[in-house]
């Protein structure tokens, strides 16, 4: 509609000294003006001149006035040599002041610039002219071709808005999965593809019985201290578990049994019934294993529950054949179970510890499993997570024997880092539940936060979990597997 041009101009402005010369005359003119014509007064001495026109003007002006032939010596003093002068510097500066330039040309401008009397100034100006589509009203260009436009024929004369293929478009705000959820999904699908079933883990609150006693953790174990475990004050105690099982558990602790000498320490029902926030998801595993052993205890199978989590097929392929050939079904069904959920520990919080975190846990129950099965399984599981180099170190858990800590080599950190804990559950835990003697159960646990932090290069857990988490960061974080 309009034609628009930008023009650049270079003009000049006076410096402070230049402005002074424009109004008062050049230094040389000022020197000349205070001197007498020869014979018409006393010649002015250099000292007097300084007093009259100031040090600076006297110094600069004298030289130039001599050079111009305006002044001359008369004894010790100075006198005019001409009756009239033409102060071109003043005139030139006046012209620059008024027009921003000089008609006499660039050479003089350059000289004035060198003498720091003027300075260059860049300016812009614009020309705006009517264009070929000039109008005083703006018709909105069409963005869509409509049925009405086609039927009325107005499409022929309409103006259309051009597509802007450079436009960025409006960012969609579809939300984003938190890194922990992404890694959880990834691990979950590894478990599922390996034939595991997910355990229900919704009960954050457990009793001391299920979190510790059922796992053969002694009642005096430091993990049960207030400093390590959050206890509930209201309600503070759980309903008792099934009586016969409770009795078997308390007996194996206090007196031993199933080939074990037990802890031989007094059993406190109080300790067992205390309600707490579960310190590990192994409490949920204990519930599930107890359910899994229901048929072995001679109880009717609870339709909805144990069936869902056991496998017709065996974790090791020989199991069913063995059972089939013997024909004496003791009720045991192999199972592969996993969970990924939150646990709570009364820890001092720092860059890598919070009072709550997520555990990834798996258990495998089958006849005659060995430690080699556990190690072999771990290698497969971790390699599916992208961790190829794993090492195992003997460790101690009250509920597993042997126990292994799992270390993975971290190429970015260039060192071995602990990634998990595992072991074969003790007979003191499995046999009171009712499992046949040849049933072995592997278990292992790892934190969800650690691999997530490593993967996303996060070194402070508080930027991953809690109020300091940046929602934008979550939305923009790269997808893990999908
Ligand atoms: N419960 C253990 C932990 O919290 C992990 C584990 C689970 C170890 C099962 C052995 C067997 O670290």
Short mmCIF file of C-alpha atoms and ligand atoms in Angstrom, two decimals:
data_model
loop_
_atom_site.label_atom_id
_atom_site.label_comp_id
_atom_site.label_asym_id
_atom_site.label_seq_id
_atom_site.Cartn_x
_atom_site.Cartn_y
_atom_site.Cartn_z
CA UNK A 1 0.00 0.00 0.00
CA UNK A 2 2.86 2.34 0.61
CA UNK A 3 6.45 2.58 -0.54
CA UNK A 4 8.83 3.15 2.23
CA UNK A 5 12.51 4.04 2.00
CA UNK A 6 15.14 4.57 4.63
CA UNK A 7 17.99 6.97 3.94
CA UNK A 8 21.18 7.38 5.85
CA UNK A 9 22.90 10.73 6.15
CA UNK A 10 26.13 11.69 7.75
CA UNK A 11 26.12 15.20 9.17
CA UNK A 12 28.36 17.13 11.51
CA UNK A 13 27.84 18.81 14.85
CA UNK A 14 30.09 21.22 16.70
CA UNK A 15 32.11 20.14 19.68
CA UNK A 16 32.09 22.39 22.76
CA UNK A 17 35.25 24.09 21.53
CA UNK A 18 33.80 24.44 18.04
CA UNK A 19 30.64 26.04 19.43
CA UNK A 20 32.71 28.55 21.38
CA UNK A 21 34.63 29.50 18.23
CA UNK A 22 31.38 29.86 16.29
CA UNK A 23 30.16 32.53 18.74
CA UNK A 24 33.41 34.19 19.92
CA UNK A 25 35.70 33.73 16.93
CA UNK A 26 38.81 31.59 16.46
CA UNK A 27 41.72 31.70 18.91
CA UNK A 28 43.84 33.52 16.27
CA UNK A 29 41.08 36.09 15.64
CA UNK A 30 40.71 36.72 19.33
CA UNK A 31 44.49 37.22 19.66
CA UNK A 32 44.49 39.59 16.68
CA UNK A 33 41.53 41.58 18.04
CA UNK A 34 43.25 42.60 21.29
CA UNK A 35 46.41 43.87 19.58
CA UNK A 36 46.93 47.55 18.46
CA UNK A 37 47.82 48.53 14.91
CA UNK A 38 51.45 49.58 14.68
CA UNK A 39 51.90 53.13 16.04
CA UNK A 40 48.33 53.25 17.40
CA UNK A 41 49.04 51.93 20.90
CA UNK A 42 51.50 50.05 23.10
CA UNK A 43 52.45 46.65 21.74
CA UNK A 44 51.09 43.82 23.92
CA UNK A 45 53.62 41.57 25.68
CA UNK A 46 53.03 37.75 25.73
CA UNK A 47 52.29 37.93 29.48
CA UNK A 48 49.66 40.63 28.95
CA UNK A 49 48.14 38.63 26.07
CA UNK A 50 47.72 35.60 28.33
CA UNK A 51 45.86 37.80 30.83
CA UNK A 52 43.60 39.25 28.15
CA UNK A 53 42.53 36.12 26.23
CA UNK A 54 43.45 33.26 28.58
CA UNK A 55 46.35 30.78 28.44
CA UNK A 56 44.84 28.41 25.91
CA UNK A 57 43.78 30.98 23.31
CA UNK A 58 47.07 32.89 23.69
CA UNK A 59 49.04 29.71 23.04
CA UNK A 60 47.08 28.30 20.08
CA UNK A 61 46.02 31.66 18.63
CA UNK A 62 49.50 33.28 18.48
CA UNK A 63 50.98 30.58 16.28
CA UNK A 64 48.06 30.57 13.84
CA UNK A 65 47.84 34.37 13.73
CA UNK A 66 51.56 34.55 12.85
CA UNK A 67 51.10 31.86 10.20
CA UNK A 68 48.18 33.76 8.69
CA UNK A 69 50.30 36.94 8.64
CA UNK A 70 47.78 38.72 10.88
CA UNK A 71 50.20 39.77 13.65
CA UNK A 72 53.85 40.72 13.99
CA UNK A 73 56.48 41.62 16.56
CA UNK A 74 57.20 45.18 17.68
CA UNK A 75 60.06 45.22 20.19
CA UNK A 76 59.03 42.95 23.09
CA UNK A 77 55.38 43.12 22.19
CA UNK A 78 52.90 42.08 19.51
CA UNK A 79 50.95 44.25 17.08
CA UNK A 80 48.42 43.79 14.25
CA UNK A 81 49.91 43.54 10.80
CA UNK A 82 46.62 43.88 8.92
CA UNK A 83 43.69 46.16 9.58
CA UNK A 84 41.10 43.58 8.73
CA UNK A 85 40.92 39.79 8.87
CA UNK A 86 38.61 37.17 7.52
CA UNK A 87 38.04 34.57 10.29
CA UNK A 88 37.25 31.64 8.00
CA UNK A 89 37.27 29.07 10.82
CA UNK A 90 34.44 30.92 12.57
CA UNK A 91 32.51 31.23 9.32
CA UNK A 92 32.96 27.56 8.46
CA UNK A 93 31.84 26.47 11.93
CA UNK A 94 28.78 28.73 11.70
CA UNK A 95 27.90 27.05 8.42
CA UNK A 96 28.32 23.57 9.92
CA UNK A 97 26.21 24.63 12.88
CA UNK A 98 23.40 25.72 10.60
CA UNK A 99 23.52 23.08 7.82
CA UNK A 100 25.41 20.13 9.27
CA UNK A 101 27.95 20.30 6.42
CA UNK A 102 30.14 22.61 4.33
CA UNK A 103 29.70 23.67 0.70
CA UNK A 104 33.46 24.06 0.40
CA UNK A 105 33.93 20.33 0.73
CA UNK A 106 35.13 17.28 2.54
CA UNK A 107 38.78 18.34 2.88
CA UNK A 108 37.97 21.22 5.18
CA UNK A 109 35.48 19.11 7.11
CA UNK A 110 38.21 16.55 7.65
CA UNK A 111 40.55 19.28 8.87
CA UNK A 112 37.94 20.60 11.33
CA UNK A 113 37.36 17.08 12.52
CA UNK A 114 41.08 16.62 13.10
CA UNK A 115 41.13 19.84 15.11
CA UNK A 116 38.28 18.35 17.20
CA UNK A 117 36.01 21.30 16.43
CA UNK A 118 33.33 19.18 14.79
CA UNK A 119 32.20 15.57 15.05
CA UNK A 120 30.42 13.25 12.67
CA UNK A 121 26.82 12.27 13.37
CA UNK A 122 24.86 9.55 11.63
CA UNK A 123 21.23 10.26 10.91
CA UNK A 124 18.32 8.53 9.22
CA UNK A 125 15.42 9.84 7.33
CA UNK A 126 12.56 8.21 5.59
CA UNK A 127 10.46 8.69 2.54
CA UNK A 128 6.95 7.29 2.45
CA UNK A 129 5.04 7.33 -0.82
CA UNK A 130 1.71 5.95 -1.96
CA UNK A 131 2.07 2.47 -3.42
CA UNK A 132 0.12 0.86 -6.26
CA UNK A 133 -2.39 -0.69 -3.82
CA UNK A 134 -2.76 2.53 -1.86
CA UNK A 135 -6.01 2.86 0.04
CA UNK A 136 -7.14 4.63 3.16
CA UNK A 137 -9.04 1.58 4.43
CA UNK A 138 -7.70 -1.89 5.08
CA UNK A 139 -9.65 -4.84 3.63
CA UNK A 140 -9.02 -7.99 5.59
CA UNK A 141 -7.57 -10.60 3.22
CA UNK A 142 -9.37 -13.92 3.15
CA UNK A 143 -7.72 -16.82 4.94
CA UNK A 144 -10.18 -19.56 3.96
CA UNK A 145 -12.00 -20.41 0.79
CA UNK A 146 -15.65 -20.90 1.77
CA UNK A 147 -18.66 -22.45 0.06
CA UNK A 148 -20.27 -18.99 0.02
CA UNK A 149 -17.29 -17.50 -1.82
CA UNK A 150 -17.41 -20.27 -4.41
CA UNK A 151 -21.16 -20.03 -5.04
CA UNK A 152 -21.26 -16.24 -5.13
CA UNK A 153 -18.16 -16.04 -7.29
CA UNK A 154 -16.59 -13.57 -4.90
CA UNK A 155 -13.51 -15.82 -4.74
CA UNK A 156 -12.41 -14.34 -8.09
CA UNK A 157 -11.98 -10.83 -6.73
CA UNK A 158 -11.12 -11.53 -3.12
CA UNK A 159 -7.62 -10.93 -1.86
CA UNK A 160 -6.05 -13.81 -0.03
CA UNK A 161 -3.65 -13.89 2.78
CA UNK A 162 -0.33 -15.48 1.85
CA UNK A 163 0.78 -18.56 3.68
CA UNK A 164 3.66 -17.83 6.01
CA UNK A 165 5.74 -20.94 5.90
CA UNK A 166 8.26 -19.34 8.22
CA UNK A 167 5.71 -18.98 11.03
CA UNK A 168 6.65 -20.96 14.12
CA UNK A 169 3.13 -21.90 15.06
CA UNK A 170 1.65 -21.92 18.52
CA UNK A 171 3.50 -24.24 20.90
CA UNK A 172 1.17 -26.94 22.09
CA UNK A 173 0.80 -27.26 25.83
CA UNK A 174 0.03 -30.92 26.07
CA UNK A 175 1.89 -31.39 29.34
CA UNK A 176 4.76 -33.79 29.69
CA UNK A 177 5.63 -36.90 31.59
CA UNK A 178 7.95 -36.37 34.51
CA UNK A 179 11.35 -38.05 33.96
CA UNK A 180 10.62 -40.44 36.84
CA UNK A 181 7.43 -41.55 35.12
CA UNK A 182 9.23 -42.03 31.82
CA UNK A 183 11.94 -44.18 33.35
CA UNK A 184 9.29 -46.04 35.35
CA UNK A 185 7.41 -46.82 32.13
CA UNK A 186 10.60 -48.01 30.51
CA UNK A 187 11.45 -50.34 33.40
CA UNK A 188 7.86 -51.48 33.62
CA UNK A 189 7.90 -52.57 29.97
CA UNK A 190 11.14 -54.50 30.53
CA UNK A 191 9.43 -56.42 33.35
CA UNK A 192 6.34 -57.02 31.26
CA UNK A 193 8.27 -58.29 28.26
CA UNK A 194 10.12 -60.67 30.59
CA UNK A 195 6.80 -62.12 31.72
CA UNK A 196 6.45 -60.39 35.07
CA UNK A 197 3.13 -59.39 36.61
CA UNK A 198 2.75 -56.13 38.51
CA UNK A 199 2.08 -56.34 42.24
CA UNK A 200 -0.45 -54.09 43.95
CA UNK A 201 1.54 -51.64 46.05
CA UNK A 202 -1.03 -49.08 47.04
CA UNK A 203 -0.59 -49.48 50.81
CA UNK A 204 2.05 -46.99 51.86
CA UNK A 205 1.22 -47.81 55.46
CA UNK A 206 2.27 -51.23 56.67
CA UNK A 207 2.69 -52.87 60.04
CA UNK A 208 6.02 -53.77 61.59
CA UNK A 209 4.91 -57.35 61.01
CA UNK A 210 4.75 -57.11 57.20
CA UNK A 211 7.57 -54.63 56.75
CA UNK A 212 10.03 -56.44 59.01
CA UNK A 213 8.90 -59.49 61.01
CA UNK A 214 7.57 -61.48 58.05
CA UNK A 215 10.95 -60.83 56.39
CA UNK A 216 12.81 -62.19 59.40
CA UNK A 217 14.21 -58.76 60.27
CA UNK A 218 14.99 -59.00 64.01
CA UNK A 219 12.85 -56.80 66.23
CA UNK A 220 16.02 -55.16 67.53
CA UNK A 221 17.29 -54.27 64.05
CA UNK A 222 18.50 -50.63 63.74
CA UNK A 223 16.43 -50.10 60.57
CA UNK A 224 13.37 -50.26 62.84
CA UNK A 225 14.56 -47.29 64.91
CA UNK A 226 12.67 -44.01 64.96
CA UNK A 227 15.65 -42.38 63.24
CA UNK A 228 15.21 -44.63 60.22
CA UNK A 229 11.49 -45.33 60.04
CA UNK A 230 8.43 -43.08 60.21
CA UNK A 231 5.85 -44.48 62.64
CA UNK A 232 2.19 -43.50 62.63
CA UNK A 233 0.69 -41.94 65.74
CA UNK A 234 -2.98 -42.16 64.79
CA UNK A 235 -3.89 -44.90 64.22
CA UNK A 236 -0.76 -46.30 65.75
CA UNK A 237 -1.41 -50.04 65.64
CA UNK A 238 -2.54 -52.54 63.03
CA UNK A 239 -5.12 -55.30 63.30
CA UNK A 240 -3.44 -58.65 63.93
CA UNK A 241 -2.46 -60.78 60.92
CA UNK A 242 -3.75 -64.31 60.44
CA UNK A 243 -3.10 -66.05 63.74
CA UNK A 244 -1.37 -69.28 62.70
CA UNK A 245 1.02 -67.44 60.40
CA UNK A 246 1.73 -64.86 63.08
CA UNK A 247 2.54 -67.67 65.47
CA UNK A 248 4.92 -69.33 62.99
CA UNK A 249 6.70 -66.03 62.37
CA UNK A 250 7.05 -65.12 66.04
CA UNK A 251 8.29 -68.64 66.82
CA UNK A 252 10.95 -68.64 64.10
CA UNK A 253 12.21 -65.31 65.48
CA UNK A 254 12.14 -66.28 69.14
CA UNK A 255 12.96 -69.96 69.10
CA UNK A 256 13.91 -70.86 65.56
CA UNK A 257 12.56 -73.65 63.37
CA UNK A 258 12.76 -74.86 59.73
CA UNK A 259 16.39 -75.66 60.42
CA UNK A 260 17.16 -72.24 61.91
CA UNK A 261 18.13 -71.36 65.47
CA UNK A 262 16.19 -68.09 65.28
CA UNK A 263 17.27 -64.90 67.01
CA UNK A 264 16.55 -66.21 70.52
CA UNK A 265 15.47 -62.77 71.62
CA UNK A 266 12.13 -62.03 73.29
CA UNK A 267 9.30 -61.37 70.80
CA UNK A 268 7.32 -58.17 71.35
CA UNK A 269 3.80 -58.16 69.87
CA UNK A 270 3.83 -54.37 70.35
CA UNK A 271 6.74 -53.98 67.92
CA UNK A 272 4.99 -56.19 65.39
CA UNK A 273 1.72 -54.29 65.36
CA UNK A 274 3.15 -50.77 65.06
CA UNK A 275 1.98 -48.92 61.96
CA UNK A 276 4.65 -47.31 59.82
CA UNK A 277 5.33 -45.90 56.36
CA UNK A 278 6.86 -48.79 54.46
CA UNK A 279 10.64 -48.52 54.21
CA UNK A 280 10.84 -50.87 51.23
CA UNK A 281 8.45 -52.41 48.73
CA UNK A 282 9.64 -55.81 49.96
CA UNK A 283 6.73 -55.40 52.44
CA UNK A 284 4.38 -55.65 49.44
CA UNK A 285 6.37 -58.57 48.08
CA UNK A 286 5.91 -60.32 51.42
CA UNK A 287 2.12 -59.91 51.16
CA UNK A 288 2.17 -61.30 47.62
CA UNK A 289 4.40 -64.23 48.48
CA UNK A 290 2.16 -65.07 51.42
CA UNK A 291 -0.81 -65.08 49.02
CA UNK A 292 1.15 -67.12 46.50
CA UNK A 293 1.69 -69.79 49.16
CA UNK A 294 -2.03 -69.99 50.06
CA UNK A 295 -2.63 -73.22 48.17
CA UNK A 296 0.52 -74.73 49.62
CA UNK A 297 -0.94 -74.01 53.06
CA UNK A 298 -4.02 -75.91 51.96
CA UNK A 299 -6.20 -72.81 51.76
CA UNK A 300 -8.60 -72.33 48.89
CA UNK A 301 -7.15 -70.21 46.13
CA UNK A 302 -8.45 -66.68 46.32
CA UNK A 303 -9.80 -66.40 42.82
CA UNK A 304 -9.11 -62.83 41.97
CA UNK A 305 -5.76 -62.49 43.60
CA UNK A 306 -3.26 -65.28 43.41
CA UNK A 307 -4.37 -66.49 39.96
CA UNK A 308 -3.64 -63.14 38.48
CA UNK A 309 -0.07 -63.21 39.63
CA UNK A 310 0.96 -66.76 39.03
CA UNK A 311 1.90 -68.36 35.80
CA UNK A 312 0.57 -71.51 34.28
CA UNK A 313 3.90 -71.62 32.50
CA UNK A 314 6.93 -71.98 34.69
CA UNK A 315 9.68 -69.50 35.41
CA UNK A 316 12.00 -72.40 34.74
CA UNK A 317 10.71 -74.68 32.06
CA UNK A 318 11.11 -78.00 33.87
CA UNK A 319 8.71 -77.19 36.71
CA UNK A 320 5.43 -78.33 35.26
CA UNK A 321 6.85 -81.49 33.81
CA UNK A 322 8.24 -82.37 37.20
CA UNK A 323 4.90 -81.68 38.85
CA UNK A 324 3.01 -83.50 36.14
CA UNK A 325 5.11 -86.61 36.34
CA UNK A 326 4.90 -86.83 40.11
CA UNK A 327 1.20 -86.15 40.03
CA UNK A 328 1.21 -84.76 43.57
CA UNK A 329 0.38 -81.10 43.24
CA UNK A 330 1.48 -79.31 46.41
CA UNK A 331 -0.28 -76.16 45.21
CA UNK A 332 2.82 -74.19 44.35
CA UNK A 333 2.83 -72.16 41.15
CA UNK A 334 5.93 -70.31 39.98
CA UNK A 335 5.61 -66.57 39.81
CA UNK A 336 7.48 -63.54 38.54
CA UNK A 337 6.31 -60.34 40.16
CA UNK A 338 7.45 -56.75 40.12
CA UNK A 339 6.53 -53.37 41.53
CA UNK A 340 7.68 -49.79 41.16
CA UNK A 341 6.43 -47.58 43.93
CA UNK A 342 7.18 -45.20 46.71
CA UNK A 343 8.92 -45.93 50.00
CA UNK A 344 9.76 -43.73 52.98
CA UNK A 345 12.81 -43.40 55.17
CA UNK A 346 13.52 -41.01 57.98
CA UNK A 347 16.75 -39.78 56.39
CA UNK A 348 18.68 -36.55 56.60
CA UNK A 349 17.92 -34.90 53.29
CA UNK A 350 20.70 -33.80 50.99
CA UNK A 351 21.48 -33.55 47.27
CA UNK A 352 20.95 -37.26 46.74
CA UNK A 353 18.55 -38.24 49.55
CA UNK A 354 14.93 -37.44 50.22
CA UNK A 355 12.66 -38.90 52.89
CA UNK A 356 10.73 -40.62 50.13
CA UNK A 357 11.81 -42.27 46.93
CA UNK A 358 10.78 -45.01 44.54
CA UNK A 359 11.89 -48.60 44.57
CA UNK A 360 11.92 -50.95 41.65
CA UNK A 361 11.51 -54.45 42.97
CA UNK A 362 11.18 -57.88 41.51
CA UNK A 363 10.72 -61.37 42.89
CA UNK A 364 10.95 -64.70 41.13
CA UNK A 365 9.61 -67.83 42.82
CA UNK A 366 10.32 -71.28 41.49
CA UNK A 367 11.60 -74.65 42.54
CA UNK A 368 15.32 -75.17 42.89
CA UNK A 369 16.48 -71.76 41.76
CA UNK A 370 20.14 -71.09 42.42
CA UNK A 371 22.32 -68.04 42.96
CA UNK A 372 23.55 -68.49 39.37
CA UNK A 373 19.95 -68.03 38.18
CA UNK A 374 19.78 -64.76 40.10
CA UNK A 375 23.08 -63.50 38.70
CA UNK A 376 22.17 -64.56 35.16
CA UNK A 377 18.80 -62.94 35.47
CA UNK A 378 20.34 -59.68 36.75
CA UNK A 379 22.65 -59.52 33.75
CA UNK A 380 19.72 -59.87 31.37
CA UNK A 381 17.58 -57.39 33.27
CA UNK A 382 20.27 -54.71 33.50
CA UNK A 383 21.38 -55.15 29.90
CA UNK A 384 17.78 -54.44 28.87
CA UNK A 385 18.16 -51.19 30.78
CA UNK A 386 21.29 -50.40 28.77
CA UNK A 387 23.66 -51.42 31.54
CA UNK A 388 26.04 -54.02 30.15
CA UNK A 389 28.79 -54.11 32.75
CA UNK A 390 27.59 -55.39 36.11
CA UNK A 391 29.43 -56.74 39.12
CA UNK A 392 28.18 -58.39 42.25
CA UNK A 393 29.46 -58.01 45.77
CA UNK A 394 28.48 -60.16 48.75
CA UNK A 395 26.27 -58.18 51.11
CA UNK A 396 23.99 -58.66 54.08
CA UNK A 397 20.21 -58.44 54.30
CA UNK A 398 18.33 -60.00 57.22
CA UNK A 399 15.89 -61.60 54.80
CA UNK A 400 18.19 -62.90 52.09
CA UNK A 401 21.11 -65.33 52.09
CA UNK A 402 23.22 -65.06 50.08
CA UNK A 403 22.78 -61.35 49.38
CA UNK A 404 24.41 -59.43 46.57
CA UNK A 405 24.92 -55.76 45.97
CA UNK A 406 24.84 -54.91 42.27
CA UNK A 407 27.34 -52.45 40.82
CA UNK A 408 27.23 -51.05 37.29
CA UNK A 409 30.03 -49.35 35.45
CA UNK A 410 29.08 -45.78 34.68
CA UNK A 411 30.94 -44.61 31.56
CA UNK A 412 30.19 -40.91 32.14
CA UNK A 413 31.30 -40.97 35.76
CA UNK A 414 34.00 -43.50 34.83
CA UNK A 415 33.42 -45.54 37.96
CA UNK A 416 31.40 -48.40 39.39
CA UNK A 417 28.20 -47.24 41.07
CA UNK A 418 25.86 -49.25 43.25
CA UNK A 419 22.61 -49.80 41.41
CA UNK A 420 20.79 -52.39 43.45
CA UNK A 421 20.56 -54.96 46.15
CA UNK A 422 19.41 -58.55 45.82
CA UNK A 423 19.40 -61.98 47.31
CA UNK A 424 17.68 -65.30 47.83
CA UNK A 425 14.99 -65.09 50.48
CA UNK A 426 15.73 -67.05 53.62
CA UNK A 427 13.83 -70.21 54.57
CA UNK A 428 12.95 -68.42 57.87
CA UNK A 429 10.84 -66.11 55.72
CA UNK A 430 9.49 -68.53 53.08
CA UNK A 431 8.70 -71.61 55.12
CA UNK A 432 6.43 -69.95 57.71
CA UNK A 433 4.44 -68.71 54.71
CA UNK A 434 3.95 -72.32 53.71
CA UNK A 435 6.22 -72.68 50.67
CA UNK A 436 7.51 -76.22 50.02
CA UNK A 437 11.16 -76.67 50.94
CA UNK A 438 12.40 -76.83 47.35
CA UNK A 439 10.88 -73.46 46.43
CA UNK A 440 13.41 -70.68 46.16
CA UNK A 441 12.60 -67.00 45.78
CA UNK A 442 14.94 -64.41 44.31
CA UNK A 443 14.42 -60.79 45.07
CA UNK A 444 16.08 -57.55 44.14
CA UNK A 445 15.48 -53.88 44.52
CA UNK A 446 16.85 -50.70 43.06
CA UNK A 447 15.99 -47.06 43.26
CA UNK A 448 14.13 -45.40 40.42
CA UNK A 449 15.67 -42.01 41.13
CA UNK A 450 19.27 -43.04 40.62
CA UNK A 451 19.04 -44.29 37.01
CA UNK A 452 16.75 -41.33 36.21
CA UNK A 453 19.25 -38.82 37.58
CA UNK A 454 22.09 -40.51 35.71
CA UNK A 455 20.13 -40.60 32.47
CA UNK A 456 19.04 -36.96 32.67
CA UNK A 457 22.34 -35.70 34.04
CA UNK A 458 20.64 -34.41 37.21
CA UNK A 459 22.93 -34.16 40.21
CA UNK A 460 20.56 -32.71 42.78
CA UNK A 461 17.49 -34.79 43.59
CA UNK A 462 15.62 -31.63 44.56
CA UNK A 463 15.55 -30.52 40.93
CA UNK A 464 13.89 -33.85 40.12
CA UNK A 465 11.38 -34.13 42.97
CA UNK A 466 9.63 -31.42 44.95
CA UNK A 467 8.71 -27.77 44.63
CA UNK A 468 11.95 -26.81 42.89
CA UNK A 469 11.21 -29.05 39.91
CA UNK A 470 10.84 -26.92 36.80
CA UNK A 471 7.67 -27.77 34.91
CA UNK A 472 9.20 -26.32 31.78
CA UNK A 473 12.21 -28.58 32.26
CA UNK A 474 9.88 -31.57 32.54
CA UNK A 475 8.01 -30.59 29.37
CA UNK A 476 11.22 -30.06 27.43
CA UNK A 477 13.14 -33.07 28.69
CA UNK A 478 13.88 -35.64 25.99
CA UNK A 479 11.67 -38.69 25.72
CA UNK A 480 13.19 -41.91 26.93
CA UNK A 481 11.75 -44.64 24.78
CA UNK A 482 8.54 -43.31 23.35
N1 LIG B 1 14.51 -54.35 50.19
C1 LIG B 1 15.85 -54.16 49.71
C2 LIG B 1 16.22 -52.67 49.83
O1 LIG B 1 15.43 -51.91 50.28
C3 LIG B 1 16.00 -54.61 48.29
C4 LIG B 1 15.85 -56.10 48.18
C5 LIG B 1 14.68 -56.62 47.76
C6 LIG B 1 16.90 -56.93 48.52
C7 LIG B 1 14.54 -58.01 47.67
C8 LIG B 1 16.77 -58.28 48.40
C9 LIG B 1 15.59 -58.82 47.99
O2 LIG B 1 17.32 -52.27 49.49
#
